[in-house]
mmCIF file of the C-alpha atoms, coordinates in Angstrom:
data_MODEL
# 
_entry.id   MODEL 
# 
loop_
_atom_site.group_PDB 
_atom_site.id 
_atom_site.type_symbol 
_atom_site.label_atom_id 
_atom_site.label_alt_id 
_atom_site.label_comp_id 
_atom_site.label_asym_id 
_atom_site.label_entity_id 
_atom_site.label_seq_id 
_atom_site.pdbx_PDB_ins_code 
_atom_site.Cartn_x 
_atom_site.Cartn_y 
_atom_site.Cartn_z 
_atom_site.occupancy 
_atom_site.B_iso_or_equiv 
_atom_site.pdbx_formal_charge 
_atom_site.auth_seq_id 
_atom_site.auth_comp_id 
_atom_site.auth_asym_id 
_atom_site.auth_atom_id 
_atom_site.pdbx_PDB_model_num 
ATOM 1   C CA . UNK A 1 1   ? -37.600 29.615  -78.213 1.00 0.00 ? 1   UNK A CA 1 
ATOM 2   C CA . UNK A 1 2   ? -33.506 28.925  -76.858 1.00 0.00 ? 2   UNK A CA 1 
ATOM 3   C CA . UNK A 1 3   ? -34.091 27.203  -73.365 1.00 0.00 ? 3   UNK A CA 1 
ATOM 4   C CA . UNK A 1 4   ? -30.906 28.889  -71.319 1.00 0.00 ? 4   UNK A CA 1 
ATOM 5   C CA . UNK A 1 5   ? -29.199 26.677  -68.941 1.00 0.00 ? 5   UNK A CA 1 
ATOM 6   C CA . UNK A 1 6   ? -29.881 26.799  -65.337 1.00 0.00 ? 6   UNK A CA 1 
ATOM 7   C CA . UNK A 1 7   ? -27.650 28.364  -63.200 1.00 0.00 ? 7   UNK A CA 1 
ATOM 8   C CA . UNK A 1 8   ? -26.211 27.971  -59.326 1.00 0.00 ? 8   UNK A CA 1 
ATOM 9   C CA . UNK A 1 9   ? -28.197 30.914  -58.473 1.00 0.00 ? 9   UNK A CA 1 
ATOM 10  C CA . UNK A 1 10  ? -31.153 28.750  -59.803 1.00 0.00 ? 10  UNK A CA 1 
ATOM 11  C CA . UNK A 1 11  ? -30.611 26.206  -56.682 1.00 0.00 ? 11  UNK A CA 1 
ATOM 12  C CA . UNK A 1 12  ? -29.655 28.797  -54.019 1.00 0.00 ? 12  UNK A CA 1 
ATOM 13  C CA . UNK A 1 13  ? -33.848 30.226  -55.086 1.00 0.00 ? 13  UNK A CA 1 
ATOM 14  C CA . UNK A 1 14  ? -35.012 26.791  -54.480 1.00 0.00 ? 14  UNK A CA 1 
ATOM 15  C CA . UNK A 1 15  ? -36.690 26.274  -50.645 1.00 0.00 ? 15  UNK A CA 1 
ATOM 16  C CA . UNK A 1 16  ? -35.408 24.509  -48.182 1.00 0.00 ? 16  UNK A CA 1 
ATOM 17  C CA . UNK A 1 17  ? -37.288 21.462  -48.608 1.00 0.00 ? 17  UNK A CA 1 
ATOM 18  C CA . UNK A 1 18  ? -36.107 20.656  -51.631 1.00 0.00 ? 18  UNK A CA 1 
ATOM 19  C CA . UNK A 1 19  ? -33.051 19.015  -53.432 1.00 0.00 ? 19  UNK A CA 1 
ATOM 20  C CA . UNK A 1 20  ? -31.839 20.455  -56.760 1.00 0.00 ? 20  UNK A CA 1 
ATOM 21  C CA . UNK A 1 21  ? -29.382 19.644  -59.003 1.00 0.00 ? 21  UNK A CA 1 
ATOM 22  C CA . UNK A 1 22  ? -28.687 20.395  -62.516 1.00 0.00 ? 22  UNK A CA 1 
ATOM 23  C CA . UNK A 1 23  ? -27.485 17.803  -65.034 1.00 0.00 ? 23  UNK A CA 1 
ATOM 24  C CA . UNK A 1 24  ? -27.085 18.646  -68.558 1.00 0.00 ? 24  UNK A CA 1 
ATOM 25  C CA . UNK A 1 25  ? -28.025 22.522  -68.202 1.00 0.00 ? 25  UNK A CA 1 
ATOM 26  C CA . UNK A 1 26  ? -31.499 21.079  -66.574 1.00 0.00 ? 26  UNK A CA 1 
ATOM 27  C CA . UNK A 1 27  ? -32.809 22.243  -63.349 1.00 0.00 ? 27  UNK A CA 1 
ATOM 28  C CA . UNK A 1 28  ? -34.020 19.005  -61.465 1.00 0.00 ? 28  UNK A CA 1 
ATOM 29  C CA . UNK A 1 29  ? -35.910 19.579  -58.259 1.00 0.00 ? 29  UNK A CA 1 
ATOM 30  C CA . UNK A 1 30  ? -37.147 16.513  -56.169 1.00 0.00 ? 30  UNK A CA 1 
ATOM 31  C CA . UNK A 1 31  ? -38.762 16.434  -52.780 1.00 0.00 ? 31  UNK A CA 1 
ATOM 32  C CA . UNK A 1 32  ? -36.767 15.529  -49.954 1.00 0.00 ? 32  UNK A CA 1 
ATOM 33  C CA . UNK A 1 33  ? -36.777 11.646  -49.403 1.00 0.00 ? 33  UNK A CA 1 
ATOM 34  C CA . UNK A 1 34  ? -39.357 9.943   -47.914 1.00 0.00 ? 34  UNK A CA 1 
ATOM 35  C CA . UNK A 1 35  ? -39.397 7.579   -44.974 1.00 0.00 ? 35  UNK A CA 1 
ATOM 36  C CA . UNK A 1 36  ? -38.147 4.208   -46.681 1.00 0.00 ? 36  UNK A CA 1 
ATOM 37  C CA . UNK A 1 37  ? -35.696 6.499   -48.926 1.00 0.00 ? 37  UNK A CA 1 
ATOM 38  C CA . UNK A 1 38  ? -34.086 8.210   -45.445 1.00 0.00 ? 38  UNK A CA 1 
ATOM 39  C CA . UNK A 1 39  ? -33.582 4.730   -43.860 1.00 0.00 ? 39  UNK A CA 1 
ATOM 40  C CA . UNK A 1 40  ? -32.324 2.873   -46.740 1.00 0.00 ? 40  UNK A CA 1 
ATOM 41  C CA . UNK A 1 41  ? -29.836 6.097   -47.018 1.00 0.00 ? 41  UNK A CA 1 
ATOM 42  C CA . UNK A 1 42  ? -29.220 7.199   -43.475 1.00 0.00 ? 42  UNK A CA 1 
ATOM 43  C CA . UNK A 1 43  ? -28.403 3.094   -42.721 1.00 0.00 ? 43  UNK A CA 1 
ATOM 44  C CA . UNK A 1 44  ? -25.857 2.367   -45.930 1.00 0.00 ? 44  UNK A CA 1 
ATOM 45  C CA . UNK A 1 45  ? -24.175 5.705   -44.139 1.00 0.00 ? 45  UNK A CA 1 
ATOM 46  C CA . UNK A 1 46  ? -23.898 3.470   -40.817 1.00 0.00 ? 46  UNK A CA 1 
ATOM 47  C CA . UNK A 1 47  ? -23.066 -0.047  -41.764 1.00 0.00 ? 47  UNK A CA 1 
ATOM 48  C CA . UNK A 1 48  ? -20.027 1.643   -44.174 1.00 0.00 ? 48  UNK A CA 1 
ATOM 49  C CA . UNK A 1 49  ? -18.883 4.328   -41.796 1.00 0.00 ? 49  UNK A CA 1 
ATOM 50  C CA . UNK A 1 50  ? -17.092 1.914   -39.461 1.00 0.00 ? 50  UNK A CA 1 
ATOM 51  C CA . UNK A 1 51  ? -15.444 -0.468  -41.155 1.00 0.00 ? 51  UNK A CA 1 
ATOM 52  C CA . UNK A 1 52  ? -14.632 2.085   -44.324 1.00 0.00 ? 52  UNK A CA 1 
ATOM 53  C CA . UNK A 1 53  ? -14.467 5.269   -42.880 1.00 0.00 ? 53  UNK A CA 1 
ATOM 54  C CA . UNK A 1 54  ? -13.437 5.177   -39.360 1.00 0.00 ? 54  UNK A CA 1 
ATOM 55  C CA . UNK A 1 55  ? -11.578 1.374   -39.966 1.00 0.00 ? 55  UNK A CA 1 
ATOM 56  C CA . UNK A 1 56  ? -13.501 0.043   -36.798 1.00 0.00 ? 56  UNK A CA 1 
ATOM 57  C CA . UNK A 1 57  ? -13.599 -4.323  -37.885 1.00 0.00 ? 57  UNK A CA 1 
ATOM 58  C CA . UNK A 1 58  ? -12.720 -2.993  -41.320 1.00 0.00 ? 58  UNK A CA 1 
ATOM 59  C CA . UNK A 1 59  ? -9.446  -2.190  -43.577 1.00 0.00 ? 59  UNK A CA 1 
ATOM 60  C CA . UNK A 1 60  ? -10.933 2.100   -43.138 1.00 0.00 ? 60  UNK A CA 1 
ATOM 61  C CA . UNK A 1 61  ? -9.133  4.458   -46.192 1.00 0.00 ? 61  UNK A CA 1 
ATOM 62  C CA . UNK A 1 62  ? -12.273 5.972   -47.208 1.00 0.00 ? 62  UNK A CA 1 
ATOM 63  C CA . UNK A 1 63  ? -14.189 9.085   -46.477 1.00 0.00 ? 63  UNK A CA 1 
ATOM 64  C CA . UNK A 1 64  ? -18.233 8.237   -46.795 1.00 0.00 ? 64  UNK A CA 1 
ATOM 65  C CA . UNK A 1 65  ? -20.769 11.589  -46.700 1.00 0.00 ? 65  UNK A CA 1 
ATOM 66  C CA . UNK A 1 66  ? -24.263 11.869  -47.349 1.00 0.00 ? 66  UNK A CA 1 
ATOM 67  C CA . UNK A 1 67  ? -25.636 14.553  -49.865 1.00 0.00 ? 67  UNK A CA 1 
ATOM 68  C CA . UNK A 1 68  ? -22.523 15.761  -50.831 1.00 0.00 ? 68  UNK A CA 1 
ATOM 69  C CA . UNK A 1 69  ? -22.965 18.754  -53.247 1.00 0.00 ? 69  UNK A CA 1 
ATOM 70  C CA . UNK A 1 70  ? -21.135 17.177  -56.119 1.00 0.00 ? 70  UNK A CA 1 
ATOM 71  C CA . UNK A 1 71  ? -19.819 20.368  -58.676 1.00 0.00 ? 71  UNK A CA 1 
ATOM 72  C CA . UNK A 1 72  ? -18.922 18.025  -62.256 1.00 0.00 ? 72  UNK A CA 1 
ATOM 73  C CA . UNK A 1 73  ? -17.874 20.506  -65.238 1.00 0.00 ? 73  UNK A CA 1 
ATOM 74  C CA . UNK A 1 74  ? -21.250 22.548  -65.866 1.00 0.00 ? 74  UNK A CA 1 
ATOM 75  C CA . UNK A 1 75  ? -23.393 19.560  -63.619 1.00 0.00 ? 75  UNK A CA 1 
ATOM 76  C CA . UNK A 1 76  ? -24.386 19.898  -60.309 1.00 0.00 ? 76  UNK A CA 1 
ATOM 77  C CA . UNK A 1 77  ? -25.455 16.328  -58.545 1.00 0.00 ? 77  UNK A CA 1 
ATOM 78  C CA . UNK A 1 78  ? -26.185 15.248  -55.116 1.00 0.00 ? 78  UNK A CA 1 
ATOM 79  C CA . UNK A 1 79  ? -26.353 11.980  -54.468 1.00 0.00 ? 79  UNK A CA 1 
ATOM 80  C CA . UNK A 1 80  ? -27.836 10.015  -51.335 1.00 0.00 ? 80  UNK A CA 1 
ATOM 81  C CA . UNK A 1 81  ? -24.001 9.092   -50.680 1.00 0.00 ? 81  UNK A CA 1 
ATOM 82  C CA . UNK A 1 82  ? -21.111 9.209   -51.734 1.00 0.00 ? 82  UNK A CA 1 
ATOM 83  C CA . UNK A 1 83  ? -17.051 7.678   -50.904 1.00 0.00 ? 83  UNK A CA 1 
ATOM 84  C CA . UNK A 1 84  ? -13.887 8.689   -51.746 1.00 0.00 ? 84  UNK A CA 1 
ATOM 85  C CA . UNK A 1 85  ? -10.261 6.517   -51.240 1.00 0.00 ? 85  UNK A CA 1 
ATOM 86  C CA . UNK A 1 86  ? -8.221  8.449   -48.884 1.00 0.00 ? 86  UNK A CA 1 
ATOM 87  C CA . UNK A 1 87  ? -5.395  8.348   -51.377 1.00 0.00 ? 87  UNK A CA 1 
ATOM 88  C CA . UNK A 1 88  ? -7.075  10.180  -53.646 1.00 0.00 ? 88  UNK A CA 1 
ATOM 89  C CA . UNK A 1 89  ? -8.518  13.162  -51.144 1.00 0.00 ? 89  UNK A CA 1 
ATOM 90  C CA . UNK A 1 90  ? -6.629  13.046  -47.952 1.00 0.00 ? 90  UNK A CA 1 
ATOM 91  C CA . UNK A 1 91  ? -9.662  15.232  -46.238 1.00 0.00 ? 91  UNK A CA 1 
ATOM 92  C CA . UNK A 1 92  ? -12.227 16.948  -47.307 1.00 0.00 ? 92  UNK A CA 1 
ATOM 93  C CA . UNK A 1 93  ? -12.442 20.478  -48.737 1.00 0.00 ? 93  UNK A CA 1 
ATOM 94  C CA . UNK A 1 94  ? -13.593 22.999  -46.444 1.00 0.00 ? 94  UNK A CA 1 
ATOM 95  C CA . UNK A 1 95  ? -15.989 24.365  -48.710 1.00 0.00 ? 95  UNK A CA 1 
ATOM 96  C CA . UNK A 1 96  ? -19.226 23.168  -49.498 1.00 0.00 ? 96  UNK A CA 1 
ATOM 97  C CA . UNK A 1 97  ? -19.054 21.564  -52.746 1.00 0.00 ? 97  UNK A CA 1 
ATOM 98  C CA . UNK A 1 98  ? -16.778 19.240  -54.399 1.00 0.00 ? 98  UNK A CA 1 
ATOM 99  C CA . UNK A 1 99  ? -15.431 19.309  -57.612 1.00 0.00 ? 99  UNK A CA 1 
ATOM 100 C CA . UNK A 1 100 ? -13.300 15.546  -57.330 1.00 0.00 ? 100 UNK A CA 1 
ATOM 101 C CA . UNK A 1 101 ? -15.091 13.439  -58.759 1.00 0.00 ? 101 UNK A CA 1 
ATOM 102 C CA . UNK A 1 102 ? -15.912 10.626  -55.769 1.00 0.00 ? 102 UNK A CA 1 
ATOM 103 C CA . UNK A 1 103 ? -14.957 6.807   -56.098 1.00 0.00 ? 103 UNK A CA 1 
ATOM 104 C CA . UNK A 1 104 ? -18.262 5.661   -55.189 1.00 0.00 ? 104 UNK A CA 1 
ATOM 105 C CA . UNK A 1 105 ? -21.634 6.838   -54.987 1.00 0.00 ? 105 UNK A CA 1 
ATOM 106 C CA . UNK A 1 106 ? -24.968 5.710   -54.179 1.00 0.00 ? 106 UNK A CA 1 
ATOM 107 C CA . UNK A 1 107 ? -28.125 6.706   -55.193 1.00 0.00 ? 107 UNK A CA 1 
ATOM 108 C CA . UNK A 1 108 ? -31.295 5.280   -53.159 1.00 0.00 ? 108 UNK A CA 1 
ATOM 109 C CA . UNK A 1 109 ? -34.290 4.616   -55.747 1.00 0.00 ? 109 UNK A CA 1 
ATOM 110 C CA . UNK A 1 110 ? -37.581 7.074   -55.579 1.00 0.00 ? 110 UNK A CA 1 
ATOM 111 C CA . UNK A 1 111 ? -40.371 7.100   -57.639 1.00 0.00 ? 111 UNK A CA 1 
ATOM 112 C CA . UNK A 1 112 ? -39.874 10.499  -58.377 1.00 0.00 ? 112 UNK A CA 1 
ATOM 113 C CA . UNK A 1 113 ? -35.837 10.610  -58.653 1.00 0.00 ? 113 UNK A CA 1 
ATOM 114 C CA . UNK A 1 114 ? -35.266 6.884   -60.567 1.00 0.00 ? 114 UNK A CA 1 
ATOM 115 C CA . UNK A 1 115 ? -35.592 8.003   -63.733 1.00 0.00 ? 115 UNK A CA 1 
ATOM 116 C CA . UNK A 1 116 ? -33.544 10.965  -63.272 1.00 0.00 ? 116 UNK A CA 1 
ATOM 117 C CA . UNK A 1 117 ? -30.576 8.703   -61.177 1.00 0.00 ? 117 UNK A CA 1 
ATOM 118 C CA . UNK A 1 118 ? -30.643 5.771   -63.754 1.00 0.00 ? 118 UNK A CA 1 
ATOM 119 C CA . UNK A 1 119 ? -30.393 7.950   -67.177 1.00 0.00 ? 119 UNK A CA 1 
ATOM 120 C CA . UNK A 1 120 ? -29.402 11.446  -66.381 1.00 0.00 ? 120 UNK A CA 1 
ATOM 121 C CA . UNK A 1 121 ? -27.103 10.505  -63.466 1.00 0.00 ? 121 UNK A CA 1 
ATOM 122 C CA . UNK A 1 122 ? -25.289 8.016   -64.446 1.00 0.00 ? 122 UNK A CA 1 
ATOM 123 C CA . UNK A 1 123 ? -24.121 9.226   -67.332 1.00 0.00 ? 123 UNK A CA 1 
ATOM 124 C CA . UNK A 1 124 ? -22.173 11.976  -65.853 1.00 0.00 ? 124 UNK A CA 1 
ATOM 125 C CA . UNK A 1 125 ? -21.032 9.682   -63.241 1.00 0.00 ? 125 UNK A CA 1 
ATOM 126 C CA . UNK A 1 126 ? -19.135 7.903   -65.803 1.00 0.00 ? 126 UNK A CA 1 
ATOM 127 C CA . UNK A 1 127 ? -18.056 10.730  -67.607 1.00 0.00 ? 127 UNK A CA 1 
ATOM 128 C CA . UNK A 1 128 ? -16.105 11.630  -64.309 1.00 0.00 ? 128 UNK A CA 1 
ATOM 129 C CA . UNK A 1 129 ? -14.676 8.500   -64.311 1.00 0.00 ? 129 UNK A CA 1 
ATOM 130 C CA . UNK A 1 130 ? -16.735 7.331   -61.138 1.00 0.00 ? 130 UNK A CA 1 
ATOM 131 C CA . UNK A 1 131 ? -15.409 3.826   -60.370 1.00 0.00 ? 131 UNK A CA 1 
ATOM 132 C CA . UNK A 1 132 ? -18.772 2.237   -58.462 1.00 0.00 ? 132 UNK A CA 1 
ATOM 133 C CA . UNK A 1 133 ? -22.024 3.042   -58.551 1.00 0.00 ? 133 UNK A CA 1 
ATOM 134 C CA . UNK A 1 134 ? -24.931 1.572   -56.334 1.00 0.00 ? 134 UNK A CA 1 
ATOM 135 C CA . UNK A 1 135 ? -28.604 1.602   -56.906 1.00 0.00 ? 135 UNK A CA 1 
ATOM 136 C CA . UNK A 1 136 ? -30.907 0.794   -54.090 1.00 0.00 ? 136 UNK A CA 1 
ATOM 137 C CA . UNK A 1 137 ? -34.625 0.576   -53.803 1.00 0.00 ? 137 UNK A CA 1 
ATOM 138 C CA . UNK A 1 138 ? -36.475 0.366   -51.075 1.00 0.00 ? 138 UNK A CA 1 
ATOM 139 C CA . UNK A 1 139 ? -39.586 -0.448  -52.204 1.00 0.00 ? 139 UNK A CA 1 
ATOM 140 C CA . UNK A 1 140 ? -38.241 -2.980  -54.280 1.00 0.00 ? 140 UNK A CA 1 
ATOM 141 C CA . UNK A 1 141 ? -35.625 -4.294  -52.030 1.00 0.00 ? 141 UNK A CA 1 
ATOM 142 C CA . UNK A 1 142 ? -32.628 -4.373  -54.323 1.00 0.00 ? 142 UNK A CA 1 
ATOM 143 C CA . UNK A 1 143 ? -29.468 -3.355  -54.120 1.00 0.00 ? 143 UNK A CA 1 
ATOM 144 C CA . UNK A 1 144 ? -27.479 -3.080  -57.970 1.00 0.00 ? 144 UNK A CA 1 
ATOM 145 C CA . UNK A 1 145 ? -23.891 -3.117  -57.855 1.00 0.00 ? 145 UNK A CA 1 
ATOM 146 C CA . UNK A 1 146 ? -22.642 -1.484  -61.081 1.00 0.00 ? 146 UNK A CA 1 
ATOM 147 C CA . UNK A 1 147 ? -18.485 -1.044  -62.164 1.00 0.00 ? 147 UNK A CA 1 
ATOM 148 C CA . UNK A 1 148 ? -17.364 1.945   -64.785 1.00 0.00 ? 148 UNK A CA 1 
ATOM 149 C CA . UNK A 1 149 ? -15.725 -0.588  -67.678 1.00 0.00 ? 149 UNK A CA 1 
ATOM 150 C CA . UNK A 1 150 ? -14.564 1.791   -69.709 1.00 0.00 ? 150 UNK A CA 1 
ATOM 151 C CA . UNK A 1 151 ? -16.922 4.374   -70.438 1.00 0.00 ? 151 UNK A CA 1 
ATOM 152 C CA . UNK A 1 152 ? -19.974 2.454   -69.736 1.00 0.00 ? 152 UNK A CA 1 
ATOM 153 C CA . UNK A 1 153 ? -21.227 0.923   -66.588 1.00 0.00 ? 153 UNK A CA 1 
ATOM 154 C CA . UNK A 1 154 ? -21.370 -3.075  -66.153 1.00 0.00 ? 154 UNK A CA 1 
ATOM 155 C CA . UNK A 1 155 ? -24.332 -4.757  -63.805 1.00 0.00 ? 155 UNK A CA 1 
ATOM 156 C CA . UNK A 1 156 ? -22.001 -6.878  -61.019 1.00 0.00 ? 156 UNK A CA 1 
ATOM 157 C CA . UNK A 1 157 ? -24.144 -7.746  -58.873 1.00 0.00 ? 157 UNK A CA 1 
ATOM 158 C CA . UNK A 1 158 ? -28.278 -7.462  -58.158 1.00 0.00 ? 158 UNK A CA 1 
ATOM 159 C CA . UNK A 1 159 ? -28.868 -7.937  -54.077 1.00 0.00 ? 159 UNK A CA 1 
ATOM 160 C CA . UNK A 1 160 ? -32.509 -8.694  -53.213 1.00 0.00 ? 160 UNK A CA 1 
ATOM 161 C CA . UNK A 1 161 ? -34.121 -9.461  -50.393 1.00 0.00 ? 161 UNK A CA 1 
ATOM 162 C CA . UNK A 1 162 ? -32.981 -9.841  -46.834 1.00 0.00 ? 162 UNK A CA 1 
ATOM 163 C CA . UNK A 1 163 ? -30.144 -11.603 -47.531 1.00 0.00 ? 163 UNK A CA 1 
ATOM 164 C CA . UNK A 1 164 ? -26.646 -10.474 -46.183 1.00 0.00 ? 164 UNK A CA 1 
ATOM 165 C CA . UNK A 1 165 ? -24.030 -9.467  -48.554 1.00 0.00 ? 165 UNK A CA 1 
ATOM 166 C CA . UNK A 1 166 ? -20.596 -8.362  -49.866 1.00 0.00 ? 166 UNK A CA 1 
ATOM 167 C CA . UNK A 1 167 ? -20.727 -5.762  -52.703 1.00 0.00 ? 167 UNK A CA 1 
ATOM 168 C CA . UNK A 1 168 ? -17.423 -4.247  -54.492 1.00 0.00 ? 168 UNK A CA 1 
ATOM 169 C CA . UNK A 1 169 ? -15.865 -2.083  -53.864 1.00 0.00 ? 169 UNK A CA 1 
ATOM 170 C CA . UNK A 1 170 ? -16.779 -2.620  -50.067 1.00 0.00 ? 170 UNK A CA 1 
ATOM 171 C CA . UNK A 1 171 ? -16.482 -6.562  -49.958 1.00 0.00 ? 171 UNK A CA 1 
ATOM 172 C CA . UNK A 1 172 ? -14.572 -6.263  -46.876 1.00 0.00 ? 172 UNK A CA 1 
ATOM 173 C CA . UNK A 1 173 ? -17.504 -6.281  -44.977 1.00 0.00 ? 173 UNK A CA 1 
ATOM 174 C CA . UNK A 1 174 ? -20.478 -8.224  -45.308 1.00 0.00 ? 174 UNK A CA 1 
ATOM 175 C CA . UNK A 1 175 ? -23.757 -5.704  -45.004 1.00 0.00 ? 175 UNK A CA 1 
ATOM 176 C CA . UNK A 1 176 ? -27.695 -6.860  -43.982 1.00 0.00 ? 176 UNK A CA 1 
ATOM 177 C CA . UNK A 1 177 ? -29.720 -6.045  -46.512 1.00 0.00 ? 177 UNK A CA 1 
ATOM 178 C CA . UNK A 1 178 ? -32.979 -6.105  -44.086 1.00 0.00 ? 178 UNK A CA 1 
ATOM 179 C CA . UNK A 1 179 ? -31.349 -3.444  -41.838 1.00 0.00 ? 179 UNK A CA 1 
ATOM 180 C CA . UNK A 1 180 ? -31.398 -1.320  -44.828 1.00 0.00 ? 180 UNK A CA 1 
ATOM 181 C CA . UNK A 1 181 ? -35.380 -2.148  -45.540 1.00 0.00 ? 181 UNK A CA 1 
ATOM 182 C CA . UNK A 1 182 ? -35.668 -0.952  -41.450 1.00 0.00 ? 182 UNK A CA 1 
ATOM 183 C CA . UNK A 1 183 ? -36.594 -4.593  -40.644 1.00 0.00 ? 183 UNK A CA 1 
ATOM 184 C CA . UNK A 1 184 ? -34.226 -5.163  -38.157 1.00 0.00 ? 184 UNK A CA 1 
# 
């Protein structure tokens, strides 16, 4: 039996406390993050909003969001955050999905959701031509710093720890890895 595709009106039936996407004609629903997933996520959003969105002690030209609704040829993503150069989308659309493919995005590791980020994801990041890609865990207290070479994706970096760092395409500013755990 033909599987059909899922469909927009397939996420606008979904409840409230859920996220769904579609990637590759799949409906994928996930619970909404959990308490280390919401820090990690909520916290990236802070330490890059001032000096990369607003320019407050950093060179600004971006536009950072969380959960935007991400609308790439048939694929529907949403991930934890996402950046765009200023350049490239002076302000945001008024409406509430995007169809411009963002510079950077960020997805924050869950058990249920890694598998889905890391080999569903990812590939239709780079088919959009998405520059950076992050990866953070929470649980594992990582941060992986990946660059679109090409079509494929190259590891720069892998951030453990506590440690403070700088990560492209935001080395500007140095970031705390253990405010991102909540330790601090």
């Amino acid at each position: 039996m033909e599987h059909k595709p899922a469909t927009y009106s397939d996420l606008e039936a979904l409840p409230d406390n859920v996220v769904g996407e579609i990637v590759g004609g799949v409906l994928h629903v996930s619970p909404r993050p959990a308490g280390p997933h919401a820090v990690a996520a909520s916290r990236l959003g802070i330490e890059l909003g001032g000096p990369f969105d607003r320019g407050r002690n950093g060179p600004g030209g971006w536009f950072i969001l969380d959960e935007p609704e991400l609308h790439l040829g048939e694929d529907v993503l949403v991930p934890d955050l996402a950046g765009w150069r200023r350049e490239r989308m002076p302000s945001p659309p008024r409406t509430a999905a995007y169809t411009l493919a963002p510079d950077w995005v960020c997805e924050v590791l869950s058990p249920s959701t890694k598998a889905l980020d890391r080999k569903e994801k990812l590939p239709v990041y780079a088919r959009e031509g998405v520059r950076h890609v992050w990866f953070v865990d929470p649980e594992a207290r990582t941060l992986e710093v990946f660059r679109l070479e090409g079509a494929k994706y190259s590891l720069l970096a892998m951030h453990s720890d506590s440690t403070f760092i700088r990560a492209e395409p935001f080395e500007a500013a140095e970031l705390e890895l253990a405010y991102l755990w909540g330790e601090t």
